Coordinates of C-alpha atoms and ligand atoms in Angstrom, one line a residue:
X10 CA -1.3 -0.5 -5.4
X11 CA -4.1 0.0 -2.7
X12 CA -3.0 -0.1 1.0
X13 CA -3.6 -3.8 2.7
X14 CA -5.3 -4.3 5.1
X15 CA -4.7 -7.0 7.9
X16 CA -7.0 -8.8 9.9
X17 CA -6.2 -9.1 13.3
X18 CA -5.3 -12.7 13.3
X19 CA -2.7 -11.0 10.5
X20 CA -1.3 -8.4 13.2
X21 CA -0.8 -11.0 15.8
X22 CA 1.5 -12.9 13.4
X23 CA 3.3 -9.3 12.5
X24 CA 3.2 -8.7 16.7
X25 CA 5.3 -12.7 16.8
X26 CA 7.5 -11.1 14.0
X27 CA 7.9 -8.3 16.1
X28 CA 8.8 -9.9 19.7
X29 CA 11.5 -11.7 18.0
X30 CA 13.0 -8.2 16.5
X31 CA 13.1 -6.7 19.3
X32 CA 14.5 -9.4 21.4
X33 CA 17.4 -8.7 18.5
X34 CA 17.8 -5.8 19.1
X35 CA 17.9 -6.7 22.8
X36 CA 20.8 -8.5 22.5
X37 CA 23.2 -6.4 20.0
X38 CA 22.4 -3.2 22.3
X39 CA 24.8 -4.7 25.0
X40 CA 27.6 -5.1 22.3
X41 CA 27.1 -1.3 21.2
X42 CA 30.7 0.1 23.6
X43 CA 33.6 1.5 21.9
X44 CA 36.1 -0.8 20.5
X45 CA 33.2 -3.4 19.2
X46 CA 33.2 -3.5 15.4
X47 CA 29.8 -3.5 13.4
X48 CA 30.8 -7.0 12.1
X49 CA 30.2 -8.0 16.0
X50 CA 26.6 -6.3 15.8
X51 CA 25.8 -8.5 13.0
X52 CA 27.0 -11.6 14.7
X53 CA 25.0 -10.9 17.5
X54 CA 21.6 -10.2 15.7
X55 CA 22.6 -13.6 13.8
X56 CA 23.2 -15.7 16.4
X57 CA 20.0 -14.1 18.5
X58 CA 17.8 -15.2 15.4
X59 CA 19.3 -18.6 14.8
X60 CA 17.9 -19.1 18.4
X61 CA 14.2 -18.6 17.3
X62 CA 12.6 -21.4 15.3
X63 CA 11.7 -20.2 11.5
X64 CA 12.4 -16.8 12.1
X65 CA 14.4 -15.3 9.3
X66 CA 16.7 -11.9 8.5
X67 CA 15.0 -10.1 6.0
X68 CA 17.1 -7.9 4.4
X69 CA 19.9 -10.4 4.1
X70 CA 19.5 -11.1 0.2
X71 CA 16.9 -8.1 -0.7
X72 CA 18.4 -6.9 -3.8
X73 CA 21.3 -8.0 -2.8
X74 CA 22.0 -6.6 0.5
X75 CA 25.0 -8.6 2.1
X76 CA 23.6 -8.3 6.1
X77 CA 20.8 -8.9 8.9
X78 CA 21.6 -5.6 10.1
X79 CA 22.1 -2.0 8.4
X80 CA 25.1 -0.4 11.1
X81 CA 24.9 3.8 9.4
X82 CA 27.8 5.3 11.6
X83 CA 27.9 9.1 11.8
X84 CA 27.3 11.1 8.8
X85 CA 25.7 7.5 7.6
X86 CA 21.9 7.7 7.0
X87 CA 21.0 4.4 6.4
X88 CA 21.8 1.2 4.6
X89 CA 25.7 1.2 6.5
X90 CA 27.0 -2.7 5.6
X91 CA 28.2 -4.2 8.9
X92 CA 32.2 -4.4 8.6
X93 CA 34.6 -5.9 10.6
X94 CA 37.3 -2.9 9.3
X95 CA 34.6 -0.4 11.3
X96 CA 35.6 0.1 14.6
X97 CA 32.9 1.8 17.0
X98 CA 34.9 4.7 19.0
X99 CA 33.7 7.2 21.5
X100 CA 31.4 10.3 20.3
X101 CA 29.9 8.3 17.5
X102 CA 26.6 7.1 16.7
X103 CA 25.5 3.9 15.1
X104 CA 22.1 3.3 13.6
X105 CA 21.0 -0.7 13.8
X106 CA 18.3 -1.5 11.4
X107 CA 16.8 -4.7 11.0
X108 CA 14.3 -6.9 9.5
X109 CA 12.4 -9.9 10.7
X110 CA 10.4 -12.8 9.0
X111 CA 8.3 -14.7 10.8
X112 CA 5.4 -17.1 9.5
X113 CA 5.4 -15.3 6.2
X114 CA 5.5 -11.2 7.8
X115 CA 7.7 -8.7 8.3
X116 CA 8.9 -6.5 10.9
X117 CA 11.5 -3.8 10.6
X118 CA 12.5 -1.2 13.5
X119 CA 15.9 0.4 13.9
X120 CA 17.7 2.2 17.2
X121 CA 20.2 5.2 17.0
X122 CA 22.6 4.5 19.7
X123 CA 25.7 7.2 21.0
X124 CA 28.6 4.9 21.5
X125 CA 30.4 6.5 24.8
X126 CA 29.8 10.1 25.2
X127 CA 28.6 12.2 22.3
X128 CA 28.2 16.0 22.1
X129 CA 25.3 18.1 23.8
X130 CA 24.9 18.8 19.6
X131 CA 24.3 14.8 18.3
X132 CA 22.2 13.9 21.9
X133 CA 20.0 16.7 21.2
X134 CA 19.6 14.9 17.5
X135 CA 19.1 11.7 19.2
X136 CA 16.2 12.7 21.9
X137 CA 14.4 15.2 19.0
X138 CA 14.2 11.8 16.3
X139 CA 13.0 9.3 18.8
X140 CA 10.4 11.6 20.2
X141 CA 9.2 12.6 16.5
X142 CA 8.6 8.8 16.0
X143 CA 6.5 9.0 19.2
X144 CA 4.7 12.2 17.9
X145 CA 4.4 10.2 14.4
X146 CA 3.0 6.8 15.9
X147 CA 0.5 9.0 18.2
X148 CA -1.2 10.3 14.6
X149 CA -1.2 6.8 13.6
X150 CA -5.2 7.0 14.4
X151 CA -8.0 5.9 12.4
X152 CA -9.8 8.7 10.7
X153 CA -6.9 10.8 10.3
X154 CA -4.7 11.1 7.2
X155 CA -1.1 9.6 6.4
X156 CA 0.0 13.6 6.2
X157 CA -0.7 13.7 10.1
X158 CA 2.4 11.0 10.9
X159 CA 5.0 13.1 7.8
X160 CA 4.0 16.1 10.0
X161 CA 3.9 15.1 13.1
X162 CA 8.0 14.1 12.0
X163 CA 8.7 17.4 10.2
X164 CA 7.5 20.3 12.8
X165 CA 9.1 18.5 15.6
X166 CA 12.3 18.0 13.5
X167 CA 12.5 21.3 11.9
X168 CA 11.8 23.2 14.8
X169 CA 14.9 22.5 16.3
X170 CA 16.8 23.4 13.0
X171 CA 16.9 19.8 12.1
X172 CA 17.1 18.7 8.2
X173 CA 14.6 15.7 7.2
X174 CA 16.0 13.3 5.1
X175 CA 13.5 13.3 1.8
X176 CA 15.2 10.8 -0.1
X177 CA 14.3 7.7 2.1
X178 CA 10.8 6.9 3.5
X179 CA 8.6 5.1 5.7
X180 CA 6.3 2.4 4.0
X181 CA 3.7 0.2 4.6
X182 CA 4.9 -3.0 5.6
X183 CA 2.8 -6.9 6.0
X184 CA 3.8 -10.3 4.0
X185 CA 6.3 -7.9 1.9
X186 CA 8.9 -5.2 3.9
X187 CA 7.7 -2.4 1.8
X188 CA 4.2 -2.0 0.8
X189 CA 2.3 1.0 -0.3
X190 CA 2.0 3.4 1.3
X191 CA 5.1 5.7 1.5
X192 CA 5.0 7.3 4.5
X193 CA 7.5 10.7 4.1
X194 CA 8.9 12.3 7.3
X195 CA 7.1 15.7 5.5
X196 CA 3.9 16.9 4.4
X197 CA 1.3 18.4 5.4
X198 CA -1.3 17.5 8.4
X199 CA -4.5 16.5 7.1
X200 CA -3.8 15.1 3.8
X201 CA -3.2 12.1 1.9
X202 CA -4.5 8.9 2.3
X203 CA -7.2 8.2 5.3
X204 CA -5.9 5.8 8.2
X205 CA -7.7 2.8 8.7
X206 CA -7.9 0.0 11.6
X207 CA -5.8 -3.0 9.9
X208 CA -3.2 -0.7 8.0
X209 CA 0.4 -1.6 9.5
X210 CA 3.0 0.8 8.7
X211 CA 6.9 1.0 9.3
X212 CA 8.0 4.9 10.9
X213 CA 10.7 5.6 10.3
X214 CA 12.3 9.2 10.8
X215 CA 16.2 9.8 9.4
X216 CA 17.2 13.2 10.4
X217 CA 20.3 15.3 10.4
X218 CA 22.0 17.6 12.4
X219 CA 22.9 19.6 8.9
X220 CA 20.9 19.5 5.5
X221 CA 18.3 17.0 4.7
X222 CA 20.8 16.1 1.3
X223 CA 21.6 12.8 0.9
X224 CA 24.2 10.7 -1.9
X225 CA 24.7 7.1 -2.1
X226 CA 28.5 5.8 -1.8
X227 CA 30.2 3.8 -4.2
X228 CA 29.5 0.8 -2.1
X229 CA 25.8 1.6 -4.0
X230 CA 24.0 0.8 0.1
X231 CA 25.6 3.3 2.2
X232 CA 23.8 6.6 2.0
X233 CA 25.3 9.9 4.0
X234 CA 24.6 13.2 4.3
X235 CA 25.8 15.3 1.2
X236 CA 27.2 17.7 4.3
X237 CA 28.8 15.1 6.3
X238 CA 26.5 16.4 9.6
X239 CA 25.0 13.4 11.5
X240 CA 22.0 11.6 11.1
X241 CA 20.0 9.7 13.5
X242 CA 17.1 6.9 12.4
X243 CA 14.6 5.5 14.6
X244 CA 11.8 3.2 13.8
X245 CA 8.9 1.2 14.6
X246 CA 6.1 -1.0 13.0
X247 CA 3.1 0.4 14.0
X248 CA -0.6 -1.0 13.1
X249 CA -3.4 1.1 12.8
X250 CA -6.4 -0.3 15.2
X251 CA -9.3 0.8 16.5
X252 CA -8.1 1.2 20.1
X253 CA -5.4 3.7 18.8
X254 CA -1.7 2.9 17.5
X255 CA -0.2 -0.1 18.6
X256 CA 3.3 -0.7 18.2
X257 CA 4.3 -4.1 16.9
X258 CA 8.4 -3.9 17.7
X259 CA 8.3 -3.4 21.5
Ligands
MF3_320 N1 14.9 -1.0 6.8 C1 15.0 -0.6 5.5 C2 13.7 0.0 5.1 O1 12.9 0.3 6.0 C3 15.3 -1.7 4.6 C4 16.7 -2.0 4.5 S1 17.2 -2.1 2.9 C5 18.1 -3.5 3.0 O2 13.3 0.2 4.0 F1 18.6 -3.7 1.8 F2 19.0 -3.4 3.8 F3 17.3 -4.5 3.3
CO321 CO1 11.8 0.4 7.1

């Protein structure tokens, strides 16, 4: 399938889309303290989006998926099913991922948070992913390739002895959450597809402290690190325009 391509009336519907996910996020970051189940993060994001007229959860119902929020705790990657048995403690980190529809497009952008204090070890995690997202949506620029944003991910990642996840990717993202193009956190600098203005895609780095491996539970959502080292997850939906990258989820 080729890559769409939005117009800029499109964007500014995904740019709605993405004021209300972030004003989610806004409101479960508060509820992130030790103590606070991920049950109570998905009961925030719920009630936060029942507030705003037609906007909808998207990945409540995709294939089945229970939740408005993926909550990966620790050695989680992604796709962690809010629970009101999981009880956020001190030292941990929680990934919140979600998913907005708004006037028929999507938005999805997820947060790493440390719950409490965490080790010198998981913060260094933390501050490396997030600022490999920034590196990635800086070579979101038209005229360069898709390769430029895996990289971007990987040298930063790497370079501090980090493994990149290679079993979950980016993707482009519009009236559908995932659209062509994949967009690995690897590769090489230069290749792949060209970037052009109108292409919107989601970012979205998973990285662990340990090996890149990854295994599904039995649960068949939650995915973990085969090593049980921690993993962090940022991301952003980020469109491709002529006056450089312009993030859609702040
Ligand atoms: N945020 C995920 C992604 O970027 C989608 C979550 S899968 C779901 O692909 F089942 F939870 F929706
Ligand atoms: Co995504």
């Amino acid at each position: 399938m080729a890559i769409m391509i939005k117009t800029a009336a499109e964007i500014e519907k995904m740019r709605a889309s993405g004021r209300v996910l972030r004003q989610v996020h806004e409101a479960i970051a508060p509820c992130v303290r030790p103590g606070a189940t991920t049950m109570d993060l998905e009961h925030a994001a719920n009630a936060k989006l029942s507030q705003t007229a037609g906007a909808t959860a998207a990945f409540k119902g995709y294939h089945g998926y229970p939740a408005a929020l993926c909550t990966s705790i620790n050695e989680e990657v992604v796709h962690g099913i809010p629970s009101s048995a999981r009880v956020l403690q001190s030292g941990d980190i929680v990934s919140i991922d979600c998913g907005v529809i708004l006037d028929g497009f999507y938005s999805d952008a997820a947060v790493t948070y440390a719950v409490g204090e965490v080790s010198p070890d998981v913060q260094h995690l933390l501050e490396t992913t997030r600022s490999s997202l920034d590196a990635a949506i800086a070579a979101a620029q038209v005229g360069g390739r898709l390769g430029d944003i895996s990289a971007a991910v990987q040298t930063i990642c790497e370079r501090q002895g980090f493994g990149v996840v290679r079993d979950f990717v980016g993707h482009g993202i519009g009236r559908a959450m995932h659209e062509d193009p994949q967009v690995p956190n690897f590769g090489a600098a230069g290749k792949g597809p060209r970037l052009k203005a109108g292409m919107v895609l989601a970012i979205e780095p998973m990285v662990n402290l340990g090996s890149p491996d990854v295994r599904v539970l039995k649960d068949g959502w939650t995915a973990v690190t085969v090593d049980k080292s921690y993993s962090a997850h940022f991301e952003h939906t980020v469109a491709v325009t002529r006056d450089g990258p312009r993030v859609l989820t702040l």
